[in-house]
Amino acid sequence: MKAVIRRHRRVLGSTFAMLAFLSGCSTTPDKVILLPDPQGNVGAVIVRSGTEEQLINKAYAGVDVAKGGTMEKTMDSPASVQARYGELLAARPPRPMTFTINFLFDSATQLAPESSATVAKLKAVLATWPAPHLVVVGHTDLAGSQVFNDRLSMRRAQTVAAFLIKEGIPVQQIETAGRGKREPLVRTADGIANPMNRRVVITIQ
Amino acid sequence: MYSRAIKYALILACWCMAVADACAADAAGVVKTLTGTVHIERPGGSPSVAIGSEVYSSDRIVTGPQSSIGITLRDNTLLSEGSDSVLELTKFAFNTTTYDGALDATIKRGSLAVIDGKLAQANPDSVHYRTPTTTLGVRGTEFIIEVGGNGESAR
């Protein structure tokens, strides 16, 4: 009889140990931490779990989410984030860089004279870039229809791509696209011609 | 007999076309940083991973101890995955002309750092990051997600 009780105790004991172990695991929360960008700007993240929702919008603010969905707001510092996540942050790819090429008059083919200097700078950056990929995107001003400007912006992108290839950049690193009049540099009313908006933006990814 | 052979030939031809299609599909992004042991699980094979390797929608990216990987997606989104982590790039699509598309990624285990790209800036509601218990919506920002405990144990 005593032996049976002892055995029960042992089973109970190990059950409790197991439960403690399991709950130990389940109390390690998911963590979300918001970071500022290099200029110090901060966006926002909305964290949802089950029926709960939290918005964080300050640098180094965060939310701990327990497995049950309970949330707790947190506040870290640059030093604590660096200590805990230094290797993760160091593994981030380089931030894409952009270079802008302008066009003479209303042309899709004649690049502004400073283009050669811009491409020289771009090539210097490419030399140290891991597996570089160039996204060459043409833009137009707001004169003309969407369809017309989509085609014109694509022609501008292709002109710049041809120029880059002539300057020795491998063709397989270059992707072209036209964004038409969707993203003017200078906001104007529709139908307005503006030389600043006739451009090609090259992004090194 | 002949009709069956023709049927199989047709099925095979369709399958080959489907495979060619899958290969021709746009890459979602490119590997930019790499340390330690990282492998990619992809339907139909596990490619070797190096700087410059392409990453596709539905890839599952697994890092070992003291390992990490950094990936630039086509919309300028920057991802890095820390050690002992599992990331599923469930969905990625991006149109460079209109900025339409979708990004859905789940960090099943370990840690993920994100710098938002053009998709999150133009269409924030089309971008979602998840852990096994949590969903994140983003509004043009940078952040870290760390999954608690062992997360969902790797399959």
Short mmCIF file of C-alpha atoms in Angstrom, two decimals:
data_model
loop_
_atom_site.label_atom_id
_atom_site.label_comp_id
_atom_site.label_asym_id
_atom_site.label_seq_id
_atom_site.Cartn_x
_atom_site.Cartn_y
_atom_site.Cartn_z
CA MET A 1 0.00 0.00 0.00
CA LYS A 2 2.71 2.43 1.03
CA ALA A 3 4.65 1.57 -2.11
CA VAL A 4 1.64 2.44 -4.25
CA ILE A 5 1.28 5.86 -2.55
CA ARG A 6 5.00 6.50 -2.99
CA ARG A 7 4.77 5.68 -6.66
CA HIS A 8 1.76 8.02 -7.03
CA ARG A 9 3.77 10.76 -5.36
CA ARG A 10 6.62 10.23 -7.75
CA VAL A 11 4.27 10.41 -10.74
CA LEU A 12 2.61 13.53 -9.33
CA GLY A 13 5.99 15.10 -8.63
CA SER A 14 7.25 14.54 -12.15
CA THR A 15 3.94 15.82 -13.54
CA PHE A 16 4.37 19.05 -11.61
CA ALA A 17 7.97 19.34 -12.77
CA MET A 18 6.80 18.86 -16.36
CA LEU A 19 4.06 21.49 -15.98
CA ALA A 20 6.50 23.96 -14.46
CA PHE A 21 8.88 23.31 -17.38
CA LEU A 22 6.12 23.77 -19.97
CA SER A 23 4.77 26.95 -18.39
CA GLY A 24 8.36 28.18 -18.16
CA CYS A 25 8.55 27.88 -21.94
CA SER A 26 5.19 29.45 -22.58
CA THR A 27 5.94 32.53 -20.46
CA THR A 28 8.84 33.59 -22.74
CA PRO A 29 6.99 36.21 -24.75
CA ASP A 30 7.32 37.22 -28.40
CA LYS A 31 9.06 40.61 -28.51
CA VAL A 32 8.55 43.43 -30.98
CA ILE A 33 10.81 46.50 -30.79
CA LEU A 34 10.45 49.58 -32.98
CA LEU A 35 13.66 51.25 -34.21
CA PRO A 36 14.34 54.75 -35.54
CA ASP A 37 15.76 55.09 -39.07
CA PRO A 38 19.25 56.66 -39.49
CA GLN A 39 17.69 60.15 -39.62
CA GLY A 40 15.87 59.48 -36.34
CA ASN A 41 12.41 59.14 -37.92
CA VAL A 42 10.07 56.56 -36.43
CA GLY A 43 7.06 54.92 -38.10
CA ALA A 44 4.59 52.69 -36.33
CA VAL A 45 3.78 49.03 -35.86
CA ILE A 46 0.38 47.61 -34.95
CA VAL A 47 0.70 44.36 -32.99
CA ARG A 48 -2.30 42.02 -32.90
CA SER A 49 -2.73 38.79 -30.99
CA GLY A 50 -6.09 37.16 -30.36
CA THR A 51 -8.43 40.02 -29.53
CA GLU A 52 -5.73 42.39 -28.25
CA GLU A 53 -4.10 45.15 -30.28
CA GLN A 54 -1.33 47.63 -29.47
CA LEU A 55 0.14 50.45 -31.52
CA ILE A 56 3.78 51.40 -30.92
CA ASN A 57 5.17 54.56 -32.49
CA LYS A 58 8.19 55.67 -30.43
CA ALA A 59 11.86 54.76 -30.90
CA TYR A 60 12.82 51.65 -28.88
CA ALA A 61 9.24 51.19 -27.66
CA GLY A 62 8.03 47.61 -27.87
CA VAL A 63 5.44 45.03 -26.96
CA ASP A 64 5.90 41.68 -25.25
CA VAL A 65 3.24 39.18 -26.32
CA ALA A 66 2.74 36.18 -24.02
CA LYS A 67 1.65 32.91 -25.66
CA GLY A 68 -1.87 33.48 -24.34
CA GLY A 69 -2.00 36.78 -26.26
CA THR A 70 -1.58 39.10 -23.27
CA MET A 71 0.45 42.18 -24.21
CA GLU A 72 2.75 44.37 -22.19
CA LYS A 73 4.37 47.58 -23.44
CA THR A 74 8.16 47.81 -23.05
CA MET A 75 10.85 50.47 -23.48
CA ASP A 76 14.39 49.57 -24.54
CA SER A 77 17.45 51.73 -25.17
CA PRO A 78 19.94 51.86 -28.06
CA ALA A 79 22.48 50.11 -25.80
CA SER A 80 20.17 47.25 -24.74
CA VAL A 81 19.06 46.67 -28.35
CA GLN A 82 22.68 46.65 -29.53
CA ALA A 83 23.66 44.21 -26.77
CA ARG A 84 20.85 41.77 -27.50
CA TYR A 85 20.44 42.13 -31.27
CA GLY A 86 23.84 43.44 -32.48
CA GLU A 87 24.49 40.43 -34.73
CA LEU A 88 20.96 40.47 -36.16
CA LEU A 89 21.26 44.18 -37.01
CA ALA A 90 24.74 43.73 -38.49
CA ALA A 91 23.28 41.12 -40.88
CA ARG A 92 20.91 43.64 -42.48
CA PRO A 93 21.66 44.30 -46.16
CA PRO A 94 23.05 47.74 -47.12
CA ARG A 95 20.36 50.40 -47.48
CA PRO A 96 19.52 50.96 -51.17
CA MET A 97 21.06 54.13 -52.67
CA THR A 98 19.48 56.24 -55.39
CA PHE A 99 20.96 58.34 -58.21
CA THR A 100 18.90 60.66 -60.42
CA ILE A 101 19.51 61.32 -64.13
CA ASN A 102 17.74 64.26 -65.78
CA PHE A 103 16.85 64.77 -69.44
CA LEU A 104 17.39 67.63 -71.84
CA PHE A 105 14.23 69.43 -72.94
CA ASP A 106 11.31 67.00 -73.39
CA SER A 107 13.55 64.24 -74.55
CA ALA A 108 13.45 60.53 -73.88
CA THR A 109 16.93 60.08 -75.34
CA GLN A 110 19.18 63.06 -74.49
CA LEU A 111 20.64 62.91 -70.99
CA ALA A 112 21.58 66.07 -69.11
CA PRO A 113 25.35 66.81 -69.30
CA GLU A 114 26.05 65.97 -65.63
CA SER A 115 24.90 62.36 -66.20
CA SER A 116 28.44 61.07 -66.81
CA ALA A 117 29.59 62.40 -63.41
CA THR A 118 26.56 60.78 -61.73
CA VAL A 119 27.32 57.43 -63.35
CA ALA A 120 30.97 57.69 -62.25
CA LYS A 121 29.80 58.10 -58.64
CA LEU A 122 27.38 55.21 -59.05
CA LYS A 123 30.16 52.94 -60.34
CA ALA A 124 32.34 53.78 -57.34
CA VAL A 125 29.51 52.63 -55.03
CA LEU A 126 28.88 49.48 -57.11
CA ALA A 127 32.48 48.40 -56.63
CA THR A 128 31.90 47.62 -52.94
CA TRP A 129 28.21 46.52 -53.12
CA PRO A 130 27.30 42.86 -52.41
CA ALA A 131 25.57 41.28 -55.45
CA PRO A 132 24.43 44.65 -56.86
CA HIS A 133 21.11 44.96 -58.65
CA LEU A 134 20.14 48.21 -60.38
CA VAL A 135 16.49 49.19 -60.67
CA VAL A 136 16.24 51.88 -63.34
CA VAL A 137 12.85 53.63 -63.14
CA GLY A 138 11.70 56.35 -65.54
CA HIS A 139 9.39 59.20 -64.54
CA THR A 140 7.57 61.93 -66.46
CA ASP A 141 5.93 65.23 -65.66
CA LEU A 142 2.13 65.47 -65.48
CA ALA A 143 1.59 66.64 -69.07
CA GLY A 144 -0.17 63.98 -71.16
CA SER A 145 -2.19 60.83 -70.49
CA GLN A 146 -1.23 57.99 -68.17
CA VAL A 147 -0.74 55.58 -71.09
CA PHE A 148 1.45 58.07 -72.98
CA ASN A 149 3.57 58.76 -69.90
CA ASP A 150 3.91 55.08 -68.98
CA ARG A 151 5.49 54.51 -72.41
CA LEU A 152 7.62 57.67 -72.25
CA SER A 153 8.94 56.80 -68.77
CA MET A 154 9.83 53.28 -69.93
CA ARG A 155 11.73 54.74 -72.92
CA ARG A 156 13.64 57.03 -70.55
CA ALA A 157 14.54 54.05 -68.35
CA GLN A 158 15.75 52.11 -71.39
CA THR A 159 17.87 55.07 -72.55
CA VAL A 160 19.58 55.22 -69.15
CA ALA A 161 20.00 51.42 -69.06
CA ALA A 162 21.74 51.57 -72.46
CA PHE A 163 23.99 54.35 -71.14
CA LEU A 164 24.88 52.26 -68.04
CA ILE A 165 25.68 49.23 -70.21
CA LYS A 166 27.89 51.42 -72.43
CA GLU A 167 29.66 52.56 -69.23
CA GLY A 168 30.49 48.93 -68.50
CA ILE A 169 27.79 47.83 -66.06
CA PRO A 170 26.74 44.21 -66.76
CA VAL A 171 23.32 44.00 -68.43
CA GLN A 172 22.15 41.21 -66.13
CA GLN A 173 22.45 43.56 -63.13
CA ILE A 174 19.98 46.04 -64.65
CA GLU A 175 16.18 46.03 -64.43
CA THR A 176 14.07 48.72 -66.12
CA ALA A 177 10.58 49.99 -65.35
CA GLY A 178 8.47 53.07 -66.07
CA ARG A 179 6.41 54.68 -63.34
CA GLY A 180 4.82 57.22 -65.69
CA LYS A 181 3.46 60.30 -63.92
CA ARG A 182 2.61 58.55 -60.63
CA GLU A 183 5.54 59.89 -58.60
CA PRO A 184 6.46 63.46 -59.57
CA LEU A 185 9.41 64.97 -57.72
CA VAL A 186 7.61 68.33 -57.76
CA ARG A 187 3.85 68.19 -57.11
CA THR A 188 1.96 70.01 -59.87
CA ALA A 189 -1.58 69.97 -61.18
CA ASP A 190 -2.33 67.36 -63.85
CA GLY A 191 -1.34 68.49 -67.33
CA ILE A 192 1.54 70.74 -66.19
CA ALA A 193 4.98 70.34 -67.81
CA ASN A 194 7.92 70.46 -65.40
CA PRO A 195 11.56 69.63 -66.27
CA MET A 196 12.37 68.45 -62.70
CA ASN A 197 9.84 65.65 -63.06
CA ARG A 198 11.38 64.29 -66.28
CA ARG A 199 13.94 62.00 -64.77
CA VAL A 200 15.20 58.48 -64.22
CA VAL A 201 15.95 57.25 -60.72
CA ILE A 202 18.51 54.46 -60.43
CA THR A 203 18.32 52.46 -57.20
CA ILE A 204 21.22 50.23 -56.21
CA GLN A 205 19.79 47.28 -54.28
CA MET B 1 -2.84 1.97 -75.62
CA TYR B 2 -1.66 4.77 -77.93
CA SER B 3 -4.22 7.16 -76.49
CA ARG B 4 -2.88 6.45 -73.00
CA ALA B 5 0.69 7.13 -74.17
CA ILE B 6 -0.47 10.41 -75.70
CA LYS B 7 -2.26 11.28 -72.47
CA TYR B 8 0.91 10.69 -70.41
CA ALA B 9 2.98 12.66 -72.92
CA LEU B 10 0.53 15.54 -72.60
CA ILE B 11 0.61 15.40 -68.81
CA LEU B 12 4.41 15.35 -68.89
CA ALA B 13 4.47 18.30 -71.31
CA CYS B 14 2.14 20.30 -69.05
CA TRP B 15 4.26 19.45 -66.03
CA CYS B 16 7.43 20.58 -67.82
CA MET B 17 5.75 23.84 -68.78
CA ALA B 18 4.66 24.36 -65.20
CA VAL B 19 8.20 23.77 -63.98
CA ALA B 20 9.64 26.14 -66.61
CA ASP B 21 7.04 28.69 -65.54
CA ALA B 22 8.02 28.38 -61.91
CA CYS B 23 11.67 28.89 -62.82
CA ALA B 24 10.85 31.91 -64.97
CA ALA B 25 8.89 33.56 -62.13
CA ASP B 26 10.43 36.74 -60.78
CA ALA B 27 12.70 36.38 -57.80
CA ALA B 28 11.37 38.05 -54.66
CA GLY B 29 14.82 39.14 -53.57
CA VAL B 30 18.55 38.53 -53.35
CA VAL B 31 20.84 37.36 -50.53
CA LYS B 32 23.18 40.21 -49.50
CA THR B 33 24.80 39.05 -46.27
CA LEU B 34 25.55 35.56 -45.00
CA THR B 35 27.34 34.03 -42.02
CA GLY B 36 27.49 30.45 -40.75
CA THR B 37 25.07 27.77 -41.97
CA VAL B 38 21.91 28.80 -43.77
CA HIS B 39 19.70 26.75 -46.03
CA ILE B 40 16.64 27.46 -48.13
CA GLU B 41 13.83 24.93 -48.41
CA ARG B 42 11.96 25.29 -51.68
CA PRO B 43 9.29 23.08 -53.25
CA GLY B 44 11.24 20.88 -55.67
CA GLY B 45 14.67 21.23 -54.10
CA SER B 46 16.96 23.00 -51.68
CA PRO B 47 19.33 25.32 -53.53
CA SER B 48 22.72 26.15 -52.08
CA VAL B 49 22.88 29.62 -50.54
CA ALA B 50 25.51 32.27 -51.28
CA ILE B 51 25.65 36.05 -51.53
CA GLY B 52 23.80 36.81 -54.76
CA SER B 53 21.44 33.79 -54.51
CA GLU B 54 17.83 34.56 -55.39
CA VAL B 55 14.98 34.10 -52.93
CA TYR B 56 11.46 33.26 -54.08
CA SER B 57 7.93 33.49 -52.75
CA SER B 58 7.16 30.37 -50.58
CA ASP B 59 10.82 29.86 -49.65
CA ARG B 60 11.54 28.71 -46.11
CA ILE B 61 14.85 30.10 -44.88
CA VAL B 62 16.50 28.27 -41.99
CA THR B 63 19.58 29.49 -40.07
CA GLY B 64 21.80 27.40 -37.80
CA PRO B 65 23.57 28.41 -34.57
CA GLN B 66 25.78 31.53 -34.88
CA SER B 67 24.43 32.10 -38.37
CA SER B 68 22.55 34.89 -40.10
CA ILE B 69 21.29 35.99 -43.50
CA GLY B 70 20.33 39.36 -44.99
CA ILE B 71 17.95 39.62 -47.94
CA THR B 72 16.94 42.63 -50.05
CA LEU B 73 13.47 42.22 -51.57
CA ARG B 74 12.61 43.79 -54.94
CA ASP B 75 10.65 46.66 -53.35
CA ASN B 76 13.69 47.68 -51.19
CA THR B 77 12.43 45.84 -48.09
CA LEU B 78 15.49 44.74 -46.09
CA LEU B 79 15.24 41.59 -43.97
CA SER B 80 17.78 39.97 -41.69
CA GLU B 81 17.33 36.69 -39.89
CA GLY B 82 19.31 35.87 -36.75
CA SER B 83 20.69 32.53 -35.56
CA ASP B 84 18.53 29.40 -35.00
CA SER B 85 15.68 30.95 -36.93
CA VAL B 86 13.02 29.83 -39.39
CA LEU B 87 11.49 32.38 -41.77
CA GLU B 88 8.72 31.61 -44.24
CA LEU B 89 8.34 34.10 -47.07
CA THR B 90 4.74 33.09 -47.64
CA LYS B 91 3.92 35.66 -50.30
CA PHE B 92 5.74 38.37 -52.19
CA ALA B 93 4.61 40.31 -55.24
CA PHE B 94 5.58 43.81 -56.34
CA ASN B 95 4.81 45.84 -59.43
CA THR B 96 7.52 48.46 -60.01
CA THR B 97 5.19 50.65 -62.10
CA THR B 98 2.15 50.80 -59.79
CA TYR B 99 3.68 49.69 -56.46
CA ASP B 100 0.83 47.16 -56.09
CA GLY B 101 1.66 43.86 -54.47
CA ALA B 102 1.74 41.90 -51.24
CA LEU B 103 4.24 40.77 -48.64
CA ASP B 104 3.44 38.11 -46.07
CA ALA B 105 6.26 36.65 -43.97
CA THR B 106 6.19 34.49 -40.84
CA ILE B 107 9.07 34.18 -38.42
CA LYS B 108 8.39 30.74 -36.93
CA ARG B 109 11.38 30.69 -34.63
CA GLY B 110 14.27 33.00 -33.71
CA SER B 111 14.59 36.64 -34.75
CA LEU B 112 13.90 38.92 -37.71
CA ALA B 113 14.88 42.55 -38.34
CA VAL B 114 12.91 44.51 -40.94
CA ILE B 115 13.41 47.81 -42.76
CA ASP B 116 10.26 48.61 -44.71
CA GLY B 117 10.37 49.04 -48.47
CA LYS B 118 8.21 50.72 -51.08
CA LEU B 119 5.34 48.28 -50.66
CA ALA B 120 4.86 49.19 -46.98
CA GLN B 121 5.12 52.90 -47.81
CA ALA B 122 2.63 52.80 -50.72
CA ASN B 123 0.29 50.01 -49.58
CA PRO B 124 0.81 49.35 -45.86
CA ASP B 125 -2.29 47.15 -45.64
CA SER B 126 -0.73 44.69 -48.10
CA VAL B 127 2.22 43.97 -45.78
CA HIS B 128 2.04 41.53 -42.86
CA TYR B 129 4.64 39.99 -40.61
CA ARG B 130 3.65 37.16 -38.29
CA THR B 131 4.90 34.94 -35.50
CA PRO B 132 3.01 31.76 -34.54
CA THR B 133 0.90 33.89 -32.15
CA THR B 134 1.14 37.49 -33.34
CA THR B 135 0.40 39.56 -36.45
CA LEU B 136 2.13 42.88 -37.22
CA GLY B 137 0.86 45.66 -39.41
CA VAL B 138 3.47 48.24 -40.42
CA ARG B 139 3.43 51.97 -41.13
CA GLY B 140 6.74 52.77 -42.81
CA THR B 141 9.29 51.78 -40.24
CA GLU B 142 12.09 49.58 -38.90
CA PHE B 143 11.67 46.96 -36.22
CA ILE B 144 12.81 43.69 -34.66
CA ILE B 145 10.66 40.62 -33.95
CA GLU B 146 11.89 37.89 -31.63
CA VAL B 147 9.82 34.74 -31.19
CA GLY B 148 9.56 33.59 -27.56
CA GLY B 149 10.86 30.19 -26.43
CA ASN B 150 11.48 27.70 -29.23
CA GLY B 151 8.65 29.06 -31.33
CA GLU B 152 7.20 26.42 -33.57
CA SER B 153 9.80 23.65 -33.63
CA ALA B 154 11.28 23.16 -37.07
CA ARG B 155 9.72 20.40 -39.13
#
